[in-house]
Coordinates of N, CA and C and ligand atoms in Angstrom, one line a residue:
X1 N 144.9 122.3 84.3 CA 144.9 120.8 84.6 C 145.7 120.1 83.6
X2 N 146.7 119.2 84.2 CA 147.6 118.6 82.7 C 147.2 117.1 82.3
X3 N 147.4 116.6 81.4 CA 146.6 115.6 80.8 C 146.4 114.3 81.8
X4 N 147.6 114.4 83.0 CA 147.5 113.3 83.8 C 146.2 113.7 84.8
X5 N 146.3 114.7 85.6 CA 145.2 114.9 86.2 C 143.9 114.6 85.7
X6 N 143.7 115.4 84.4 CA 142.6 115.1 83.7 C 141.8 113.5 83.5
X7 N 143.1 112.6 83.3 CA 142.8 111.6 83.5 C 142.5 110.5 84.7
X8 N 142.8 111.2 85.6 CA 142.5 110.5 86.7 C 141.4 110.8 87.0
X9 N 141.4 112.3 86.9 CA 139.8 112.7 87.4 C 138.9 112.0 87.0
X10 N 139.0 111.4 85.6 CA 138.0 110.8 84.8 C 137.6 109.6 85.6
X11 N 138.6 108.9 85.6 CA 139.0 107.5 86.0 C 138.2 107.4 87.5
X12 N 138.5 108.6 88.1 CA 137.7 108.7 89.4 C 136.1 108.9 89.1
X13 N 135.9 110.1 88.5 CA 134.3 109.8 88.0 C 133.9 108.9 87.2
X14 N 134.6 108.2 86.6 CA 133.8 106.6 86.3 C 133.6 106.0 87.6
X15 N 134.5 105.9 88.2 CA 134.1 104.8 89.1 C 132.7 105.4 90.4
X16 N 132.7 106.9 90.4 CA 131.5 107.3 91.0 C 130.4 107.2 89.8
X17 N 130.5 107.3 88.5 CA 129.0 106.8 88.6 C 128.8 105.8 87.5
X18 N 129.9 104.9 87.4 CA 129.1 103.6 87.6 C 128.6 102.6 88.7
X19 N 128.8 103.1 89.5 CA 128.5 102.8 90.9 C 126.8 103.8 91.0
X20 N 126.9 104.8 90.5 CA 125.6 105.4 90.8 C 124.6 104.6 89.8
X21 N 125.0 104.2 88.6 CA 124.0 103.8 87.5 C 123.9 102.4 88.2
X22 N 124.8 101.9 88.9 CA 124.2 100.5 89.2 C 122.8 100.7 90.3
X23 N 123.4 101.3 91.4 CA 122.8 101.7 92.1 C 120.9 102.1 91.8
X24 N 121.0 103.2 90.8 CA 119.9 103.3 90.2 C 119.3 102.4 90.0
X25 N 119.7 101.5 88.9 CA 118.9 100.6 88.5 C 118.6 99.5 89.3
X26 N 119.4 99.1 90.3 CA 119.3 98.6 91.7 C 117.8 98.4 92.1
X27 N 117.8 100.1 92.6 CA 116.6 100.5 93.0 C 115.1 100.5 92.1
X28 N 115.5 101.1 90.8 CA 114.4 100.5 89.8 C 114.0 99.3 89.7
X29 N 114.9 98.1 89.5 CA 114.4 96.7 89.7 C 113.6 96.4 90.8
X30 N 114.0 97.0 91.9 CA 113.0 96.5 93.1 C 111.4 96.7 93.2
X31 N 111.7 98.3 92.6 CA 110.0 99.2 92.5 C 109.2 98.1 91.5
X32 N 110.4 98.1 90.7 CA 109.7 96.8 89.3 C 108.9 96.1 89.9
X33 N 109.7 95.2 90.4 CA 109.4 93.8 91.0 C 108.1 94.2 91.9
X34 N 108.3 95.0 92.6 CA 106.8 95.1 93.3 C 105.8 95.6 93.0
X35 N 106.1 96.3 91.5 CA 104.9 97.0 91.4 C 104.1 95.7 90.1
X36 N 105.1 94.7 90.0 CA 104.5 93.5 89.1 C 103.8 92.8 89.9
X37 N 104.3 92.4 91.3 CA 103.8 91.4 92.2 C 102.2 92.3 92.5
X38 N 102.5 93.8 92.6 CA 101.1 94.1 93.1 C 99.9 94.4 92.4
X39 N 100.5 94.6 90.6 CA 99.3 94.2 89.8 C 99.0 92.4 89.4
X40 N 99.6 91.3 89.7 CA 99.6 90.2 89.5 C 98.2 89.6 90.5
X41 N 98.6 90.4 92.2 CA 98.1 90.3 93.2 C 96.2 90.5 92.5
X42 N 96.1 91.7 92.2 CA 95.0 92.6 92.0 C 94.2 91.9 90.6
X43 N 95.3 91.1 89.6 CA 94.6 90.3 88.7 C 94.2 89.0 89.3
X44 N 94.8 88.4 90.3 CA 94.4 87.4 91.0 C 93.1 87.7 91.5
X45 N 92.9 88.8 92.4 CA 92.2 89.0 92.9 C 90.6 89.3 92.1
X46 N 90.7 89.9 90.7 CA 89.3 90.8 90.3 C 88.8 89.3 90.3
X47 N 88.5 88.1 90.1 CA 87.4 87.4 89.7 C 86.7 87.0 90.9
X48 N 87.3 88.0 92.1 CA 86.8 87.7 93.8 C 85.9 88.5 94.1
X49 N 86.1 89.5 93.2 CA 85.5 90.7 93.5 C 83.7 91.0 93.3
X50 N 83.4 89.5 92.6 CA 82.0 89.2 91.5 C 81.3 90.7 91.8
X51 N 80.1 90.3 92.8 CA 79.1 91.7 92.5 C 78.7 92.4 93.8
X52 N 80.2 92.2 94.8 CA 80.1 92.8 96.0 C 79.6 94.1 95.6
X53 N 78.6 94.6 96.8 CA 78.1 96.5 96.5 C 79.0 96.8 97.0
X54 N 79.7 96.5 98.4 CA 80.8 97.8 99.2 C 81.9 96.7 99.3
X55 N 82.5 97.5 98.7 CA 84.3 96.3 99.2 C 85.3 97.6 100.2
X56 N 85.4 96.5 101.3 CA 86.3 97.3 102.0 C 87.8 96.8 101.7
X57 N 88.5 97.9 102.2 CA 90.2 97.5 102.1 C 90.6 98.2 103.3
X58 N 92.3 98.7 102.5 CA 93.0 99.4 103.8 C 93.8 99.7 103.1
X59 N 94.2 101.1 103.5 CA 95.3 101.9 103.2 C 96.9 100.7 103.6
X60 N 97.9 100.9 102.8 CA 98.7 99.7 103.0 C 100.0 100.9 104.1
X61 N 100.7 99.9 104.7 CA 101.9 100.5 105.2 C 103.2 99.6 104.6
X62 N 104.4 100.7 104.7 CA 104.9 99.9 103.7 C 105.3 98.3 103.4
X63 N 105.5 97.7 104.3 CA 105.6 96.3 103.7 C 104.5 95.0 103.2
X64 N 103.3 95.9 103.4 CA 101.9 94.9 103.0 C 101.5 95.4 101.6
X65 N 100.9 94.6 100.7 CA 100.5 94.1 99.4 C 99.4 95.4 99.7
X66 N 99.9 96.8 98.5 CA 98.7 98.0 98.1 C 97.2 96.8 97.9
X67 N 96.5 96.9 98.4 CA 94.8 96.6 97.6 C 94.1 97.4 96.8
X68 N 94.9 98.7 96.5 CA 94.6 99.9 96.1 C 93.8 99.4 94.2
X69 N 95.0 99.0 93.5 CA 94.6 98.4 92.5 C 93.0 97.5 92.0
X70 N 93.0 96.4 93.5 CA 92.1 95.8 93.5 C 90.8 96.7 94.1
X71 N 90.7 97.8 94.5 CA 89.8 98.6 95.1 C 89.1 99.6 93.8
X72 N 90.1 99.6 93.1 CA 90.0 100.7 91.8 C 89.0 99.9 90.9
X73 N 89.4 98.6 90.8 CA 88.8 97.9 90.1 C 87.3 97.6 90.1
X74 N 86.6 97.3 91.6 CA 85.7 97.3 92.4 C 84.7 98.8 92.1
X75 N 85.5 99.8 92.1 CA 84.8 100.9 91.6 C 84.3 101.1 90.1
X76 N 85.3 100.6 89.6 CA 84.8 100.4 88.0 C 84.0 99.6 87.8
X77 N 83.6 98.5 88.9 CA 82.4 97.7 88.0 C 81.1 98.2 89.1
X78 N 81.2 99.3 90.0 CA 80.2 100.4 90.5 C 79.9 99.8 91.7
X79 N 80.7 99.3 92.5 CA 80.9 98.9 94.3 C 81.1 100.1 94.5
X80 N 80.7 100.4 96.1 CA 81.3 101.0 96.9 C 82.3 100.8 97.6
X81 N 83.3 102.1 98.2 CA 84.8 101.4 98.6 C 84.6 101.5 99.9
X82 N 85.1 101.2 100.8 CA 85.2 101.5 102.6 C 86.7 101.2 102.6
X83 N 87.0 102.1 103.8 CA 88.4 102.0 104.8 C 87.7 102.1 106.1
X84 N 89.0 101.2 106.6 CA 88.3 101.0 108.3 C 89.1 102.1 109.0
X85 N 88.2 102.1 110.2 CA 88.2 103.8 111.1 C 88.9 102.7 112.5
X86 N 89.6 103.3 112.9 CA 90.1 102.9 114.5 C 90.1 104.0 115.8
X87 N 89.7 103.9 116.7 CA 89.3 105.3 117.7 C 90.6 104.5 118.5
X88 N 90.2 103.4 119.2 CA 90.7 103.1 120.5 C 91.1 101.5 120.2
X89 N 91.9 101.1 121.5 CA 92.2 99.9 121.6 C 91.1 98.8 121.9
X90 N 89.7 99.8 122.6 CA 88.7 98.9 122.5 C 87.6 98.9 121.9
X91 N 87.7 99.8 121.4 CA 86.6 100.9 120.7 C 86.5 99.8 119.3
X92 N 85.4 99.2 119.0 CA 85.7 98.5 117.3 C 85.4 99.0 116.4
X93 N 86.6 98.6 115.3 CA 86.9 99.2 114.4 C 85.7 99.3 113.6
X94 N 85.6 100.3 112.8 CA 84.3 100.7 111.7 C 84.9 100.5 110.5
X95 N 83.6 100.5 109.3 CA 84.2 101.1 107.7 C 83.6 102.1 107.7
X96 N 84.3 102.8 106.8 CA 83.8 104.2 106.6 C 83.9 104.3 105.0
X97 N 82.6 104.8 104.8 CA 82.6 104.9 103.1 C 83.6 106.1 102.5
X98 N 84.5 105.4 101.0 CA 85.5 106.5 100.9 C 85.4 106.4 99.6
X99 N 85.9 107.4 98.6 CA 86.6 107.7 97.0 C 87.5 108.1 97.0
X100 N 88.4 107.9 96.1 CA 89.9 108.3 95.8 C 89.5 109.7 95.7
X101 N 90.7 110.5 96.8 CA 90.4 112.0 96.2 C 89.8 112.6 98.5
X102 N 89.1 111.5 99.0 CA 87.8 112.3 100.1 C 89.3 112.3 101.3
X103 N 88.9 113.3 102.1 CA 90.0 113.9 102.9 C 90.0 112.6 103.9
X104 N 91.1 112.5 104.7 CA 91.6 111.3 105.5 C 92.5 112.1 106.7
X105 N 92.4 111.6 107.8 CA 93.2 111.9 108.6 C 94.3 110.6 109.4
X106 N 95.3 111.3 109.8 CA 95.9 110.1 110.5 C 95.5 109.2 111.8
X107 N 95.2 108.2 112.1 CA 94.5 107.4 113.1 C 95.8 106.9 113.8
X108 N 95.5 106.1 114.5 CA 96.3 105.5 115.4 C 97.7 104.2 114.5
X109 N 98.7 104.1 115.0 CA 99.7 103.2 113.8 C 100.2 104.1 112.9
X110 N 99.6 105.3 112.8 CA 100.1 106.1 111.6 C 99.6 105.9 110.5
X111 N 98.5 105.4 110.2 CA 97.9 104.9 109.5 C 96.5 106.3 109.1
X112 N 96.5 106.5 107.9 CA 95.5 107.4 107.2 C 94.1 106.5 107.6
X113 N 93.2 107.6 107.9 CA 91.7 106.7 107.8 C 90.3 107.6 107.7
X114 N 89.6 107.2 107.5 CA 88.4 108.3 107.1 C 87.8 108.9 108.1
X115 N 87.3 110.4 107.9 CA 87.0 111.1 109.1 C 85.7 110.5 109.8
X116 N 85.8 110.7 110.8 CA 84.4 110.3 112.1 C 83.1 110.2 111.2
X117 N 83.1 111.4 110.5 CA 82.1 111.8 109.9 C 81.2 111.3 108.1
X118 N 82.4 110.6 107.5 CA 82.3 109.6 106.5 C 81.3 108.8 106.8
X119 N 80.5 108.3 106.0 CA 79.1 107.4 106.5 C 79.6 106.1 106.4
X120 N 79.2 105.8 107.6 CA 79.6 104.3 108.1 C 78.8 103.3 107.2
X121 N 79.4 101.9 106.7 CA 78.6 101.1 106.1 C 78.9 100.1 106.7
X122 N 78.2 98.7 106.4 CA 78.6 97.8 106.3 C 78.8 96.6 105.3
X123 N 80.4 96.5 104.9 CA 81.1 96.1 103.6 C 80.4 94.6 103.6
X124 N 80.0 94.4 102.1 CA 79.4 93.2 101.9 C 81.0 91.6 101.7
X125 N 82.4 93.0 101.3 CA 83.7 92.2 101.1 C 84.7 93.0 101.3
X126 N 85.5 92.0 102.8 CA 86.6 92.8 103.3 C 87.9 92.4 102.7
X127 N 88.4 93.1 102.0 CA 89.9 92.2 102.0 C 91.0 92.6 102.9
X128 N 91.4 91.7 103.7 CA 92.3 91.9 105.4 C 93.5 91.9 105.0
X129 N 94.1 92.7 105.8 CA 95.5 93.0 105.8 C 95.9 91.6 106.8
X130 N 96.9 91.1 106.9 CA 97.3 90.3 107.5 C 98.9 89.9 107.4
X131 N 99.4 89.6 109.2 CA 101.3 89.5 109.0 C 101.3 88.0 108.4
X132 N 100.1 86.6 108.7 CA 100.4 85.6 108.3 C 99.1 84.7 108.2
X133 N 99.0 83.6 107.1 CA 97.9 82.7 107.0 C 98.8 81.3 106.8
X134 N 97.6 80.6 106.8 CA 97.8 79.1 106.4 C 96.6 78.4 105.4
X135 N 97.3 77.4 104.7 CA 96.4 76.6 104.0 C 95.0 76.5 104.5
X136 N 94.8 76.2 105.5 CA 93.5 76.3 105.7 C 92.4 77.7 106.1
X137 N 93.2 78.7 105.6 CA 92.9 79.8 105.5 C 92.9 80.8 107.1
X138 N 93.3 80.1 107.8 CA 93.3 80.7 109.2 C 94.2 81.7 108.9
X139 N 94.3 83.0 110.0 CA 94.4 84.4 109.6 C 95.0 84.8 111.1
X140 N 96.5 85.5 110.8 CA 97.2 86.0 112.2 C 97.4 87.2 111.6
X141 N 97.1 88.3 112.4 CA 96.5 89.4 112.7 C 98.0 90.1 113.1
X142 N 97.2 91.5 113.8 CA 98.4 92.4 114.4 C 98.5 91.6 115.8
X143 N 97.4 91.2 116.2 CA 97.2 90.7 117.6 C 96.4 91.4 117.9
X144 N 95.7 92.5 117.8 CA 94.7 93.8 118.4 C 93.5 93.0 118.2
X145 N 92.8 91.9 117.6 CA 91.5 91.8 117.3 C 90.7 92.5 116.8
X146 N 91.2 93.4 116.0 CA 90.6 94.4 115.2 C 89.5 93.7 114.2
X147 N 90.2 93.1 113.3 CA 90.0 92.1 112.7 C 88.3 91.4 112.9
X148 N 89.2 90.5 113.3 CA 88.2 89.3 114.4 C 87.1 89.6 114.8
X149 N 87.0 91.1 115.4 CA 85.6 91.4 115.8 C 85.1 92.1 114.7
X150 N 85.6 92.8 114.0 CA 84.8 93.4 112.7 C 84.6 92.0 111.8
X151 N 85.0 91.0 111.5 CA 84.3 89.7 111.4 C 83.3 89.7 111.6
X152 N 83.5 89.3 112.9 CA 82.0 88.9 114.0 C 80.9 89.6 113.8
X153 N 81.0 91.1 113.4 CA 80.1 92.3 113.4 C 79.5 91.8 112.1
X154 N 80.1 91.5 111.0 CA 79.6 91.3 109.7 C 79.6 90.2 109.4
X155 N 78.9 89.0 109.5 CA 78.9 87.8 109.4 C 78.5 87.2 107.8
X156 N 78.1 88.3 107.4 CA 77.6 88.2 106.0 C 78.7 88.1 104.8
X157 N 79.6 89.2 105.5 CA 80.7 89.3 104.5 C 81.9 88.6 104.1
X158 N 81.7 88.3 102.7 CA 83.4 87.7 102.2 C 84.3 88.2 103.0
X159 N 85.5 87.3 103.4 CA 86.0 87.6 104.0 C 87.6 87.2 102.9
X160 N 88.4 88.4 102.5 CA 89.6 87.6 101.9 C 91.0 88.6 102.3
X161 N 91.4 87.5 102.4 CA 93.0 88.0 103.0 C 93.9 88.2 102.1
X162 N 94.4 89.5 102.6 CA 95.7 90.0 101.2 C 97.0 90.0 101.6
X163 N 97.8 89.0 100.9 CA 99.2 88.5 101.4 C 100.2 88.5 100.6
X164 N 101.5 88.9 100.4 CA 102.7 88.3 99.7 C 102.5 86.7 100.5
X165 N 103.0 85.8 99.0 CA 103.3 84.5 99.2 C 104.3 83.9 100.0
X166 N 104.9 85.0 100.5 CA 106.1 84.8 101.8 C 105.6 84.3 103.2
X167 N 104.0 85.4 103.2 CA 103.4 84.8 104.4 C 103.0 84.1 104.8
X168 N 103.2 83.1 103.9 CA 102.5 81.6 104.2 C 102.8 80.8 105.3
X169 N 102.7 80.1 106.5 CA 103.0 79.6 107.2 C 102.6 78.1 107.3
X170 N 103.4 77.0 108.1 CA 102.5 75.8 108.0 C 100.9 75.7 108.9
X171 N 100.9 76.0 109.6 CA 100.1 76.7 110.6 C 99.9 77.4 111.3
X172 N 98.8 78.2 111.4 CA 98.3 79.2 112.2 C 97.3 78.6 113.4
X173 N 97.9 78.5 114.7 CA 97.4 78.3 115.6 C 95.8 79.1 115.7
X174 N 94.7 78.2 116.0 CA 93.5 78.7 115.7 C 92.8 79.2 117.2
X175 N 92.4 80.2 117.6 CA 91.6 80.3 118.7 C 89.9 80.2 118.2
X176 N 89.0 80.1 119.8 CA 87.8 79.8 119.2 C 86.8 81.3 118.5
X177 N 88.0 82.3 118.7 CA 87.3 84.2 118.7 C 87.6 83.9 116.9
X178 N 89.0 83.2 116.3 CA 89.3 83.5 115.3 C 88.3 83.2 114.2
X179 N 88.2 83.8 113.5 CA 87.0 83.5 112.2 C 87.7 83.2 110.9
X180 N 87.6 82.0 110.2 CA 88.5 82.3 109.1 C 88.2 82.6 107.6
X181 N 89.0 83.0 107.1 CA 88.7 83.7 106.0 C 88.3 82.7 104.8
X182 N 87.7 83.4 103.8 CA 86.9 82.1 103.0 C 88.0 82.0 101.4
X183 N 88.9 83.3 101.5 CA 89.9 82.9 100.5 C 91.4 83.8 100.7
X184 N 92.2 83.5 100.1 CA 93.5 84.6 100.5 C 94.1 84.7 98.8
X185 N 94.3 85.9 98.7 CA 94.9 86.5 97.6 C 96.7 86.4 97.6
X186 N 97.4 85.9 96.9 CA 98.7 86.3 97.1 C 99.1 86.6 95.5
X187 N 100.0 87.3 94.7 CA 100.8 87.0 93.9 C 100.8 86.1 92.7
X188 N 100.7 85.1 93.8 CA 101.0 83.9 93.2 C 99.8 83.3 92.6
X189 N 98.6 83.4 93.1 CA 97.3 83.1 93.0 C 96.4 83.2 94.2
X190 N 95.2 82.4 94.1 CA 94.4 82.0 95.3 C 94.0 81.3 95.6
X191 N 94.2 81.2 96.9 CA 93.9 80.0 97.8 C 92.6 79.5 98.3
X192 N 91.7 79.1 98.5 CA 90.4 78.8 98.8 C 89.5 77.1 98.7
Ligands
LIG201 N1 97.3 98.9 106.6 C1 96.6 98.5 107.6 N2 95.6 99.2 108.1 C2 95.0 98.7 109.2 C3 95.4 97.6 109.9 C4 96.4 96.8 109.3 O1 96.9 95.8 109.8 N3 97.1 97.3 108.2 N4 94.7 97.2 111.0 C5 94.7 95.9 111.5 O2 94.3 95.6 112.6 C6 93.9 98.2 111.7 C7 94.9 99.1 112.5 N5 95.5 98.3 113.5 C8 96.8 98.0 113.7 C9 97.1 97.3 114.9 C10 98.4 97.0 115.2 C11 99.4 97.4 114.5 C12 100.8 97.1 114.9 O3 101.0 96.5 115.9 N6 101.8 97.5 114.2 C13 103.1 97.2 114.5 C14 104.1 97.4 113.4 C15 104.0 98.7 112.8 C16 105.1 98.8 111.8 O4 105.7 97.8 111.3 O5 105.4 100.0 111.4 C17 103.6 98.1 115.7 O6 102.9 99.1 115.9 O7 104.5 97.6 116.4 C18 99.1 98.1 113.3 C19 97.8 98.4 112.9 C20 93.2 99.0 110.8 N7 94.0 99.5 109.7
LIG202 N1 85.0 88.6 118.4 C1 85.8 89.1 119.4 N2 85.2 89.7 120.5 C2 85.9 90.2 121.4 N3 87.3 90.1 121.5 C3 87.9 89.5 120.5 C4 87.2 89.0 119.4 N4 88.1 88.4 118.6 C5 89.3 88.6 119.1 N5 89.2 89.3 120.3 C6 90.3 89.6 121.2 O1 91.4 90.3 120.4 C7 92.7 90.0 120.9 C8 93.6 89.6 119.8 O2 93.2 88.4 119.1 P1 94.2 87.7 118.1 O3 95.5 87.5 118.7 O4 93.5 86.5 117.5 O5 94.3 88.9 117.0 P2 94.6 88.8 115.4 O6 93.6 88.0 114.7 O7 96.1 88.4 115.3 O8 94.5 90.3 115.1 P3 93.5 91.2 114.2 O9 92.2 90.6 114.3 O10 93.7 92.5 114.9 O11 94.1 91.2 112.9 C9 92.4 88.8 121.9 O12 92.7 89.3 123.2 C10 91.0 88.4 121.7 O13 90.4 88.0 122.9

């Protein structure tokens, strides 16, 4: 190779990887950024958490706020955890009592959920996945009423919505099935 080559070659691999190192760190910043919003989320949230016995959650998909953090927490001060079970479209949804670690299968959405066989409870505090809320805490859903009737079922229970502060909307059209939630977690803080 003569000293010109040599040099180009170089000249060529700089420019592949400082293009890669941008790139990298690109991608690190992002994980950053979310993995701050989602412990900020879960500090917002522990003073919600008071002395529920069973807090339910949900396995996240990827563009909803993990509750994983705030579930971990709940276990440390000796709650029980629940994830909700889905059979069918009309079939309503259950909790199912779970620990980090208990085997899970995939449910309907693609979504992990606890087997048939997990002992069903009834969570004293749900915190809801949701695409969108409003100031007055109203709560839009996937549209399945999953939700809404596991509400209904548990009338006892906190009810708190887990959201990036993106999802805010000015209103959420209210029907008279809808139940609304008594507080919403974002990021940013909480709403209630
Ligand atoms: N993480 C999580 N678990 C959950 C819910 C949820 O909203 N989020 N559910 C709340 O009810 C139940 C499952 N029900 C669902 C009902 C509808 C759709 C749905 O329509 N999803 C869209 C988009 C999916 C995607 O973006 O990949 C779709 O299938 O088109 C998803 C879940 C129980 N577990
Ligand atoms: N308590 C209930 N009993 C029976 N059906 C219900 C109840 N609540 C809601 N539904 C039905 O569920 C369907 C979806 O309702 P809606 O569009 O309000 O869902 P959502 O709140 O967006 O979703 P989700 O509760 O799944 O998060 C509607 O057809 C509604 O009639």
């Amino acid at each position: 190779m003569t000293e010109r080559t040599a040099a180009e070659a170089k000249a060529a691999l700089r420019v592949e990887l400082r293009n890669r190192r941008q790139a990298f760190v690109i991608d690190l910043a992002q994980k950053a950024t979310l993995l701050v919003d989602t412990l900020q989320l879960a500090e917002h949230a522990a003073p919600l958490i008071g002395q529920a016995r069973i807090v339910a959650a949900y396995l996240s998909t990827p563009f909803e706020p993990d509750p994983m953090p705030i579930l971990l927490r709940a276990l440390d001060r000796g709650a029980g955890l629940a994830l909700p079970r889905v059979t069918g479209p009309d079939a309503p949804m259950t909790f199912h009592e779970w620990l980090p670690g208990d085997p899970l299968e995939e449910g309907p959405f693609r979504i992990d959920q606890p087997l048939a066989t997990a002992e069903r409870v009834t969570p004293d505090l749900i915190l809801a996945p949701l695409v969108g809320f409003d100031a007055r805490l109203n709560r839009l859903g996937q549209g399945a009423g999953y939700y809404d009737r596991a509400f209904a079922a548990a009338p006892d229970a906190r009810r708190i919505g887990i959201a990036w502060s993106a999802q805010q909307a000015d209103a959420i059209p209210a029907d008279a099935h809808d139940v609304p939630l008594h507080a919403v977690v974002t990021e940013r803080g909480v709403i209630q």
